[in-house]
Tab-separated table of C-alpha atoms in Angstrom:
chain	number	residue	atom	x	y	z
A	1	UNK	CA	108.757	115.874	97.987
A	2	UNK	CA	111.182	113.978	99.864
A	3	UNK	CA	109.575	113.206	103.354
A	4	UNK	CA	105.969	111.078	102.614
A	5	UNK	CA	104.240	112.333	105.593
A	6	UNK	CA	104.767	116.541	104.829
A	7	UNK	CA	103.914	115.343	100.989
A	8	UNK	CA	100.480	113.931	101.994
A	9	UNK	CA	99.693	116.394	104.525
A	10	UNK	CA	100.342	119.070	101.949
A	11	UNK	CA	98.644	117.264	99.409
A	12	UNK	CA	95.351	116.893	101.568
A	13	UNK	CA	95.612	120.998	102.370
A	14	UNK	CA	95.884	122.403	98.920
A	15	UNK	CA	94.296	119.504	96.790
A	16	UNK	CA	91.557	119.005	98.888
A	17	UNK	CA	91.080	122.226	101.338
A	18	UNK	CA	91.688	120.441	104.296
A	19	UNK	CA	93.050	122.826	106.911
A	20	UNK	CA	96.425	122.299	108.980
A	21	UNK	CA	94.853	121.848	112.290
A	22	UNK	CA	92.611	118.556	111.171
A	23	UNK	CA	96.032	116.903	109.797
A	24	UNK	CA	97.289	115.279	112.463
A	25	UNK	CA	99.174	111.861	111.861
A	26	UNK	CA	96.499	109.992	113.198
A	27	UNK	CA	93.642	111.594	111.718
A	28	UNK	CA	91.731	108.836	109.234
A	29	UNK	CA	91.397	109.639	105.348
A	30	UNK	CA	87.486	108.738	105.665
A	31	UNK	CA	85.899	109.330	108.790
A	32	UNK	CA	88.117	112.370	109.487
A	33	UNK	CA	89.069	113.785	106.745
A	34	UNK	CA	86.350	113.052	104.267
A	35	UNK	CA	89.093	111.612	101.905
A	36	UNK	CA	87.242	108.369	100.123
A	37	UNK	CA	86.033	107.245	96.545
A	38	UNK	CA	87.413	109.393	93.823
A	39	UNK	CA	89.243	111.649	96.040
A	40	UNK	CA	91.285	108.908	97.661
A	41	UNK	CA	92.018	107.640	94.434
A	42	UNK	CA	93.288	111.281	93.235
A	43	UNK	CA	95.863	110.839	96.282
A	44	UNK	CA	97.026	107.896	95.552
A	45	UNK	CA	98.097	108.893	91.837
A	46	UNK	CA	99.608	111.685	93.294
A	47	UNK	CA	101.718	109.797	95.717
A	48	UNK	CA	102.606	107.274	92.818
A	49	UNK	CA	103.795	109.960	90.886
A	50	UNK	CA	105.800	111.808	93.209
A	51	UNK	CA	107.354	108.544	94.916
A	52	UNK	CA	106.719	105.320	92.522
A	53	UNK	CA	104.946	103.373	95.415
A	54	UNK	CA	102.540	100.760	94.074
A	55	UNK	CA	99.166	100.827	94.917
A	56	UNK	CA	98.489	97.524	92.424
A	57	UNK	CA	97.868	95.232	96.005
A	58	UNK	CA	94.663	97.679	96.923
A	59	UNK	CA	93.052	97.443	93.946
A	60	UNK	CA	91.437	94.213	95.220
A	61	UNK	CA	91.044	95.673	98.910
A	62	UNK	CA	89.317	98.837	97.517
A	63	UNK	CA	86.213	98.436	99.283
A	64	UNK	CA	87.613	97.681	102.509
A	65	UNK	CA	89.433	100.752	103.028
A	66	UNK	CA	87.301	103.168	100.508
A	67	UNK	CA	83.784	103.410	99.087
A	68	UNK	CA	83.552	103.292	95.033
A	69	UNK	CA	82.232	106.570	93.690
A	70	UNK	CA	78.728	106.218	91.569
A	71	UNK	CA	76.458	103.795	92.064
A	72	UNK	CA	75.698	99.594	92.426
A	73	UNK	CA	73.415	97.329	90.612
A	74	UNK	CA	72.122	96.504	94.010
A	75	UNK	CA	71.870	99.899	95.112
A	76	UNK	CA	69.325	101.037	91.613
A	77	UNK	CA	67.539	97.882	93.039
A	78	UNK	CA	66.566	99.047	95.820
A	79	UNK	CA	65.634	102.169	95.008
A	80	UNK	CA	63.292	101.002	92.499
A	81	UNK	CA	61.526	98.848	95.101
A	82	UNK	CA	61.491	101.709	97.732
A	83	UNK	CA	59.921	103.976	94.984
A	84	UNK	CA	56.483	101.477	95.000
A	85	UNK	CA	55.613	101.965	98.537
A	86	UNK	CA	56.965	105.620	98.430
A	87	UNK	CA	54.496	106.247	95.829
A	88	UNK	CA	51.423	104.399	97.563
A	89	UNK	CA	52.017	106.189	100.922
A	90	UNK	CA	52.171	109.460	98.822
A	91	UNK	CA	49.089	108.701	97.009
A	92	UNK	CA	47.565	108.490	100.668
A	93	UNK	CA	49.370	111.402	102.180
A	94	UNK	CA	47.572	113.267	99.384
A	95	UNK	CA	44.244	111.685	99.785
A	96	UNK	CA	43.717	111.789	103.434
A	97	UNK	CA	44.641	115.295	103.438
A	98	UNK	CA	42.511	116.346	100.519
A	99	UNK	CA	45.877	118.119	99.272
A	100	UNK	CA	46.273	119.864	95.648
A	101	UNK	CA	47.493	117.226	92.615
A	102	UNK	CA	50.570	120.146	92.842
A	103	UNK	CA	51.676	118.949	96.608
A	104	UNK	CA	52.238	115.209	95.161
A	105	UNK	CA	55.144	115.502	93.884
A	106	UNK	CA	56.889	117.140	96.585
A	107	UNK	CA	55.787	114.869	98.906
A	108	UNK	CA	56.741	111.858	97.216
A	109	UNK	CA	60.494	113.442	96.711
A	110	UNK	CA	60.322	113.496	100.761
A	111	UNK	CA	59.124	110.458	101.410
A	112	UNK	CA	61.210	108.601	98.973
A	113	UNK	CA	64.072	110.455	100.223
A	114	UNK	CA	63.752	110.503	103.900
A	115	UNK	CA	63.221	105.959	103.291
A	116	UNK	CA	65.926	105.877	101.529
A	117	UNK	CA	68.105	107.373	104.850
A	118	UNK	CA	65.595	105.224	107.575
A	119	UNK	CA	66.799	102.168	105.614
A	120	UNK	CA	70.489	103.520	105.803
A	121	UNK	CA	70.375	103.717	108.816
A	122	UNK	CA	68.654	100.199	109.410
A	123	UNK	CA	71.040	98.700	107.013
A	124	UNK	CA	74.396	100.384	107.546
A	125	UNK	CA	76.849	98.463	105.810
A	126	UNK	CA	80.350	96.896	106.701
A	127	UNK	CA	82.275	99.409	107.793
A	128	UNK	CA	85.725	100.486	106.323
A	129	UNK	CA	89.072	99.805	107.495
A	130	UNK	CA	90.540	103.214	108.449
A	131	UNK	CA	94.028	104.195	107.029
A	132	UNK	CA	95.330	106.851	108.869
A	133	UNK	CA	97.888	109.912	107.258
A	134	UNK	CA	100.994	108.068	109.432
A	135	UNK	CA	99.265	104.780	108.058
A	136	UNK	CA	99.810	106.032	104.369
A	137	UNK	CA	102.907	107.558	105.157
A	138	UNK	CA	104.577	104.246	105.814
A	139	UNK	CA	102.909	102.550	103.010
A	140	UNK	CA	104.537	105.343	100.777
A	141	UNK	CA	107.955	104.785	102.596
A	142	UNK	CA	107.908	100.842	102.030
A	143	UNK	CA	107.277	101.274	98.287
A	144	UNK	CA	103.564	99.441	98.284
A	145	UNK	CA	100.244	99.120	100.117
A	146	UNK	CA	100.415	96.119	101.528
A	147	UNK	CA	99.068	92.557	100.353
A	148	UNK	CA	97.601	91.843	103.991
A	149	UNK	CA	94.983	94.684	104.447
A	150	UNK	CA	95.322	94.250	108.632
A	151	UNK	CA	98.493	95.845	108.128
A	152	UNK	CA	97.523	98.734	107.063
A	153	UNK	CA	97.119	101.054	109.638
């Protein structure tokens, strides 16, 4: 692999299944390509294997390009407080309908499920700095990812 941007492009077809016609130079590892968490990290080895660049600069900057696979402390948090008034609205879902002790559970799966994405969408988060395939490409060329993350592009 002697030309970054055909090694990443091929890369993100037969690693990840990404077809030819969504790799375009500008297309964005997250939002476009679904590239992010463990599979970005897969890349990355892969592109410091084949051409030595160091990726030791991002390691701080993770989360500001890429979202950490697994779970946060604050994110079992909140899902344990959402689960008390999930419950209680179940418990009346159930009652006011005079359903079967059966239907409970499958309503509270729903309705813990379906506040969990409201408050998503209430609470979206900072959103990630996009690093497009050309983006990478020149990161790979210069040898590292960058110390400043607004110049990655």
């Amino acid at each position: 692999m002697t030309d970054p941007l055909q090694a990443i492009t091929d890369l993100l077809r037969e690693e990840h299944g990404i077809p030819s016609a969504r790799l375009q130079p500008w297309a964005r590892l997250g939002p476009d390509l679904g590239v992010d968490g463990d599979d970005a990290s897969e890349l990355l080895q892969r592109l410091h294997e084949a051409f030595g660049t160091d990726f030791s600069a991002l390691e701080e900057q993770w989360t500001e390009f890429f979202h950490v696979e697994g779970t946060s402390p604050r994110a079992v948090l909140c899902g344990l407080l959402l689960l008390i008034p999930s419950i209680a609205l179940t418990l009346w879902v159930a009652a006011a309908f005079d359903l079967p002790d059966a239907a409970a559970p499958a309503i509270g799966v729903v309705t813990f499920f379906a506040s969990s994405a409201g408050l998503g969408r209430l609470f979206p988060g900072k959103p990630k700095r996009p690093v497009t395939i050309e983006g990478l490409a020149d990161i790979v060329r210069a040898g590292a990812w960058p110390a400043d993350p607004a110049k990655v592009r």
